[in-house]
Amino acid sequence: MGRYIRHACAFCTLLLAALLANAARVQVVQSGVYDGNPYNRRAEIARYGRPRGDILVGGEPVTGSVDTGEQLRYERTYKNGPLYAPVTGFSSQSYGTTFLEHSGDGVLSGRDPMLSPLPLWQDVTRSASPAGNVVTTLNRAAQEAAYRGLAGRKGAVAAIEPTTGRVLVLVSSPSYDPGELSGNGEAVASAWARLNHDPEKPMLNRAVRQTYPPGSTFKVVTAAAALDAGVVTDVDARTGSPDPYRLPGTRTRLTNEADGCGDASLRSAFEWSCNTVFAKLGVDVGVKDMVATAEAFGFNDTRLRIPFWVARSTFDPRVDQAQLALSSIGQYNTRATPLQMAMVAAAVADRGQLRTPYLVERTTRRNGETVAGSGPHPVRQVMNPSTAERLRELMADVVREGTGTRAAIRGALVGGKTGTAQHGVGNSGVPYAWFVSWAQADDSLEPQVAVAVVVEDASANRGEISGGGDAAPIARDVMRAVLGR
Amino acid sequence: MTKAGTTLAAQASPPVVRLRRRRGIELALIVLAVLLSVYGYCAVGLARAGTVPPGAVGYGAGLGVLALCAHAAVRIRAPYADPLFLPIGVLLNGLGLVLIYRLDLETPGHETAPAQLVWSTLGVGLFIGVVLVLRDHRVLQRYAYVGVAVALGLLALPILFPPVNGARIWIRFAGFSIQPGEFAKVLLAVFFAAYLAANRNALAYTGRRLWLLQFPTGRVLGPIVTIWLLSVGVLVLERDLGTSLLFFALFVVLLYVATGRTGWIAVGLLLAVVGAAAVGRTEPHVHQRITDWLHPFATIEAGQGPNQLSQSLFAFAAGGVLGSGLGLGHSVLIGFAAKSDFILATAGEELGLAGLAAVILLYALLVERGYRAGLALREPFGRLLAVGLASILALQVFVIAGGVTGLIPLTGMAMPFLAQGGSSVVTNWVMVALLIRVSDSARHQYDGREAR
């Protein structure tokens, strides 16, 4: 009998050995396949298992995390959510992440290997480094001023620091509270549906993802092209432009809102925003040089990241003469994001140099140690420094005595350009009010802020919409906030 | 010393061999097992709440007192017993309580660890009772037929109660739910051992020869086949296929050990394959299990999300080699059976392959010690009883662990000592008590101090 007991024992041993071999197969050999299965919720649980890092504005977090005690434990909270929504975006357990929450996700979720001082050691100890923070370049006061200025009207504000490219303001209105989308419950799903079906499009980031016809504000670009190409050498010389101007090859006659545009000088045409003069100037400069200048400012660039992508602003290079004339006054296919127009103003303000804008100053560990700085951003000479100097004068004139007087600030040099952009089929839509400007305090050696404001304002009467009236005061408030005046 | 010399000396006067009782080792191992369990309990609390759980002292004291009482009983009535059975039982039961407590934290309002502790206490109480009262395991032989009648009654009882999760294996009354099939396991093992011990010569050497097989006469084989068919038949009715498979395998193993006929294994395997195929075809419940086993991710591909088996595989995989650490895994995703059928997945996830291997090796050690006791005994009933009990453990561990790791189709069975379930814990303690009794006899018979 002993022999058979041994056989039975060997059989049982075999069974248990098979268990061990199979366990090794599941836990070691196949584990990668199982871990990577999208229905394995462990990665998601780990991701939300600890508080998310914060996004900082002016040293203060504008985000937070709340422990829900649910399986996906931490949910995102936002302080002043609608104000910062175009910057932070949302971080939702149901709908993913957008904007800084998205581009900074590695640091904010704590998965960025750079967060750990000793990554290999952490693999051994299985300790996770706490999530890091994203420090923005935003100016809190200016951001608030811009949001307050729009006061719920449809529109957007973008401001940058010309000498560095730091983005100071990104505001889109109407906005929404990203905190409504943080969780994964019923309320989040209905908020998502409501926000997506809202005709006002509150989730659209108008500052960087919406392009508008820039209208007369584009005349800054046209003027730069004309001066750089030598089409205009003296800003006070007569330009020989008729009023009205017949678009080349058509019978369409272009007119002006203002009087006294016939044969006006570049200075007065700029000051009073004469369409006829700039349409003719664009044609005189030619497609090639107009496109080159516009692209130097950043038009037609699909690669701009701040660090989330910015919609492409366009200046159509395949145009006939009449279309070129219209393009040169910011109509036809010319379209720009508010950020793009702020870049135009910044290049003028800072001797024709344009710095690639950026929104993230640095990323830090929980304790404030820097993980990664913003690093040097490329500088581009958009136009001759002398051209920039001429344009600074022209823009300053607009604010001192032209269409943009409402942007003036005591104790600072302010340059600006108004715009009222037609749009819609047969220009049927309510025009957009634009204002682009820059400011330099009298005691400062460098320009401190360049800003672009667009107000869609669908509710106002058409006749009352103007860049000088609606948009300029908002720009002024933003600039004053930056200058601290 | 020459062979002749040895023989001469042995004939002259029987050598007085004093066996070491090794109770000190048992005590040391029990203390270690209790400390390990308390450590696990604290580790769960530290990982989950950052503090040592408030019940740690009570838990440690409770487990410790239980284990020491059991140890005292063994010291008094089974001093020669193998010193590994009790510590392994304590460690597995302690680990089971830790895992259940840990899963309780994920399902507030459905705490089952306290009940499990009560059942464990009852189990250890029965263990002490068996060790104290049952002075000689051969007494059981006398009650084998009574036992099997009780076993069949117990097995049949749940038919009168409503099914739970597709199987009629529970009876519920006064808030308790009992799985009588668990108790029947031991009674049936005793009966098989008693019957085969009594009739093994007739089984092996009488009857007619058919091809390679020596078939015993119907008079000898008849009763035991009838009992076995009855129990398996009832279990199939109740859809408790794990236990019916267990009884079948137990029957074949004991028949083989008793008669030494390899042919029985061939017949057993053949019958098993035919039976499994037939049941797998006709019974939708089983068919589903087999489909799940062959395609664990079918429900995911069908867009219904992962089923329990795929969740279990996810849990094992997440554990890797070293595990996530106690309290830090997510095996609760498996769902309602995480504390019972799938408790091993928590061990696999939080203790890793290392911890899982340790658990399986503990079972292997328990089984091996059981077989060793069987080998050492001189009388057939004790031998078959030890082999039967050890085989039940091995088969049950294989069936349930193989099921949750995707090695074989899943059958709802309880991991001995680990899984939540009162009947199971109580039965397992009784089984360990019987093994201790058998192993005590096995070594006692060699002790020269007493003539037996």
Tab-separated table of C-alpha atoms in Angstrom, chain B residues 7 175 179 205-206 218 301 423:
chain	number	residue	atom	x	y	z
B	7	THR	CA	19.291	-8.365	13.813
B	175	GLY	CA	-29.631	34.407	9.884
B	179	GLN	CA	-23.039	24.632	3.469
B	205	TYR	CA	-8.283	-10.088	-5.750
B	206	THR	CA	-11.793	-11.325	-6.371
B	218	GLY	CA	-20.752	-6.608	-7.446
B	301	GLU	CA	-15.107	41.842	-26.448
B	423	SER	CA	-18.942	25.659	7.312
